[in-house]
Coordinates of C-alpha atoms in Angstrom, one line a residue:
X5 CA -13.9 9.8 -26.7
X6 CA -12.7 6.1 -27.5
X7 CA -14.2 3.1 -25.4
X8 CA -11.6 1.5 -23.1
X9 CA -11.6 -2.1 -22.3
X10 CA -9.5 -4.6 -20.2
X11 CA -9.4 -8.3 -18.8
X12 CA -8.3 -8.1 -15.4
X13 CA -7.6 -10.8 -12.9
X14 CA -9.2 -9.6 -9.5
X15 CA -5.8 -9.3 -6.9
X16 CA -8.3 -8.0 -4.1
X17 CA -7.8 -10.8 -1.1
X18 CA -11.9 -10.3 -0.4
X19 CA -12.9 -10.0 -4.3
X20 CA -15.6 -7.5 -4.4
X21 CA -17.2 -8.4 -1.2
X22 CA -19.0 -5.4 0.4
X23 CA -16.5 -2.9 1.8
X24 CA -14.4 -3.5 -1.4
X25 CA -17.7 -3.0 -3.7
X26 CA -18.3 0.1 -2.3
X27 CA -14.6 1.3 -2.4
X28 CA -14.7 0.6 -6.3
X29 CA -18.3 2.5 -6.8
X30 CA -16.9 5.5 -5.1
X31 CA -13.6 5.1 -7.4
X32 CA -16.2 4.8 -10.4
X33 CA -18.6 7.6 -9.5
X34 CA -15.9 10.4 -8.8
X35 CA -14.9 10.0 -13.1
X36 CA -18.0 11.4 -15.9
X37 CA -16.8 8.5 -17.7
X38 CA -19.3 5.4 -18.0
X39 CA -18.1 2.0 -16.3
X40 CA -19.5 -1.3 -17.0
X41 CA -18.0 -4.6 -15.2
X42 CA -18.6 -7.8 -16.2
X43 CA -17.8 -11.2 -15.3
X44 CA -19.0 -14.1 -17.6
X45 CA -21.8 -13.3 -19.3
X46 CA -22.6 -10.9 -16.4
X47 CA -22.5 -7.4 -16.7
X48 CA -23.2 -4.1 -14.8
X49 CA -23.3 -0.4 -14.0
X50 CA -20.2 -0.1 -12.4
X51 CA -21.2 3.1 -10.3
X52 CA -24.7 0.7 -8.6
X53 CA -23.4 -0.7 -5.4
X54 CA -25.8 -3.9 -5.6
X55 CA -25.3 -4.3 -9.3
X56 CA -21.6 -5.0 -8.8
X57 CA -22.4 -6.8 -5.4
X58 CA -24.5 -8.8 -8.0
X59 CA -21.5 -10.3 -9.9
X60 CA -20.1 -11.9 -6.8
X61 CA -16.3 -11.5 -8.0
X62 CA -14.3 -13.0 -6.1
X63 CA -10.0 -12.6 -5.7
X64 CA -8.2 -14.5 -8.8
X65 CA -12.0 -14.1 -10.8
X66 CA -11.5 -12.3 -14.3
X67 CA -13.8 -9.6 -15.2
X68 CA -13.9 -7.3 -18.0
X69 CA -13.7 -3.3 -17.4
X70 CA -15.4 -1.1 -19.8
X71 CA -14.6 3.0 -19.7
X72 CA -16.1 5.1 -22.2
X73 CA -16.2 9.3 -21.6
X74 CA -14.2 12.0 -21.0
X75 CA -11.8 11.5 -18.3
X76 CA -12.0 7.4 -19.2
X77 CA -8.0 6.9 -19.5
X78 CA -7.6 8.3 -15.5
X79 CA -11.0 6.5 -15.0
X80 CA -9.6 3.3 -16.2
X81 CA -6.0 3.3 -14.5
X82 CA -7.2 4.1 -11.2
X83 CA -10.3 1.6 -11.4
X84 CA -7.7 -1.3 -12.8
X85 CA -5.2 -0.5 -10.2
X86 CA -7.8 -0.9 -7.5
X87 CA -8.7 -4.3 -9.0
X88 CA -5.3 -5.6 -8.8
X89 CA -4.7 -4.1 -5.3
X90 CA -2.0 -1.4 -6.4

């Protein structure tokens, strides 16, 4: 297991407003892998719908994606491509 991380500049026209928040903690839940967001100093469980809701990212925001686990490289392409509306 290796630890995954990327920038990513947030393509999503809403950001992570509710509908897209919960979209994204689906994505995140249906991996084993662990998934931490953060924005800023700001981090969180990227599987808690509030926690995410928490950071308030909004479209053209940068945020940091951490994967860590077994299925993190399929965990990490499909939660990056979400982010950047793919």
């Amino acid at each position: 297991m290796y630890l995954l991380v990327t920038k990513i500049t947030v393509q999503l026209p809403r950001g992570l407003q509710a509908r897209n928040t919960t979209t994204f903690v689906y994505k995140a839940r249906s991996f084993n892998s662990d998934v931490i967001l953060t924005k800023r100093n700001d981090s969180s469980n990227g599987k808690e719908i509030m926690k995410v809701m928490d950071l308030n990212v909004n479209n053209g925001d940068e945020v940091t994606l951490y994967v860590n686990g077994v299925d993190e490289k399929i965990s990490m392409d499909t939660l990056k491509n979400f982010l950047l509306n793919k």
